[in-house]
Amino acid sequence: LGTFVDKKTAPYVRDPSNKAYSFIHAIKLTEDVELFKNAVKAQGVNYDNQGGFDALAQVITCKEEIGWREQSTKIIVFVTDELYHSAGDGKWAGIVQPY
């Protein structure tokens, strides 16, 4: 379980006082349903949540942090009510390096 907001710089963040982040890993994959439910409840609402593809890239590339098993089938549930940023849009903020 993880949360995402957006790139941490203008012009992507609407409210500069809001502590923006690209992705925060909350818990590893687990069979503990109560731990998962509590982690979901602990997540607040954010209003600058267009960085979903950045978050997906982190989930896919950070195998140990997420807890992916080598021989497992990987399924990601992505939930958002916002639009997304397209590839290369970081250039507006001088972000040109991939992960």
Coordinates of C-alpha atoms in Angstrom, one line a residue:
L1 CA 0.0 0.0 0.0
G2 CA 1.3 3.4 -0.9
T3 CA 0.0 6.9 -1.6
F4 CA 1.0 9.4 -4.2
V5 CA 0.4 13.1 -4.8
D6 CA 2.4 14.7 -7.6
K7 CA 5.8 16.0 -8.5
K8 CA 7.1 18.1 -5.6
T9 CA 7.5 21.4 -7.5
A10 CA 5.6 24.0 -9.4
P11 CA 3.6 24.0 -11.7
Y12 CA 2.3 20.6 -10.4
V13 CA 1.3 21.5 -6.9
R14 CA -1.8 23.7 -6.4
D15 CA -1.2 24.5 -2.7
P16 CA 2.5 25.2 -2.0
S17 CA 1.8 24.8 1.8
N18 CA 0.7 21.2 1.2
K19 CA 3.7 18.9 1.6
A20 CA 3.8 17.3 -1.8
Y21 CA 5.5 14.0 -2.5
S22 CA 5.6 11.7 -5.5
F23 CA 5.1 8.4 -3.7
I24 CA 5.2 7.2 -0.1
H25 CA 5.3 3.5 0.6
A26 CA 3.1 2.7 3.6
I27 CA 3.3 -1.1 4.1
K28 CA 4.7 -4.1 2.3
L29 CA 2.4 -6.7 0.8
T30 CA 0.8 -8.6 3.6
E31 CA -1.7 -11.3 4.5
D32 CA -2.6 -9.3 7.6
V33 CA -6.0 -7.9 6.7
E34 CA -6.4 -5.8 9.8
L35 CA -3.0 -4.2 9.2
F36 CA -4.0 -3.4 5.6
K37 CA -7.4 -2.0 6.7
N38 CA -5.8 0.2 9.3
A39 CA -3.2 1.5 6.8
V40 CA -5.9 2.4 4.3
K41 CA -7.9 4.2 7.0
A42 CA -4.7 6.1 8.1
Q43 CA -4.3 7.6 4.6
G44 CA -5.6 11.2 4.3
V45 CA -7.3 12.9 1.4
N46 CA -5.0 14.7 -1.0
Y47 CA -6.0 17.1 -3.7
D48 CA -2.9 17.1 -5.9
N49 CA -3.0 13.5 -6.8
Q50 CA -2.0 13.4 -10.5
G51 CA 1.3 11.6 -10.0
G52 CA -0.2 8.1 -10.3
F53 CA 2.1 6.9 -13.1
D54 CA 5.1 8.0 -11.0
A55 CA 3.7 5.9 -8.1
L56 CA 3.2 2.9 -10.5
A57 CA 6.8 3.2 -11.6
Q58 CA 7.9 3.0 -8.0
V59 CA 5.7 0.0 -7.3
I60 CA 7.1 -1.8 -10.3
T61 CA 10.8 -1.1 -9.8
C62 CA 11.1 -1.3 -6.0
K63 CA 10.6 -5.0 -5.6
E64 CA 12.1 -5.5 -2.1
E65 CA 10.4 -2.5 -0.6
I66 CA 7.0 -3.6 -1.9
G67 CA 7.5 -7.2 -1.0
W68 CA 7.0 -8.8 -4.4
R69 CA 7.8 -12.5 -4.5
E70 CA 9.8 -13.7 -7.5
Q71 CA 7.4 -16.4 -8.7
S72 CA 4.2 -14.6 -8.0
T73 CA 1.8 -13.0 -10.4
K74 CA 1.8 -9.2 -9.9
I75 CA -1.5 -7.4 -9.8
I76 CA -1.7 -3.6 -9.0
V77 CA -4.9 -1.9 -8.1
F78 CA -4.7 1.7 -9.0
V79 CA -7.4 4.0 -7.7
T80 CA -7.7 7.8 -8.4
D81 CA -10.3 10.4 -9.2
E82 CA -7.8 12.7 -11.0
L83 CA -6.3 13.0 -14.5
Y84 CA -2.8 11.8 -15.1
H85 CA 0.4 13.4 -16.3
S86 CA 1.8 12.1 -19.6
A87 CA 5.4 11.0 -20.3
G88 CA 7.8 13.9 -20.5
D89 CA 5.7 16.5 -18.7
G90 CA 8.3 16.9 -16.1
K91 CA 10.3 19.0 -18.5
W92 CA 8.1 21.9 -17.5
A93 CA 9.8 21.8 -14.1
G94 CA 13.2 20.9 -15.3
I95 CA 12.8 17.2 -14.4
V96 CA 14.5 15.3 -17.3
Q97 CA 16.0 12.2 -15.6
P98 CA 13.9 9.1 -15.2
Y99 CA 13.9 7.1 -12.0

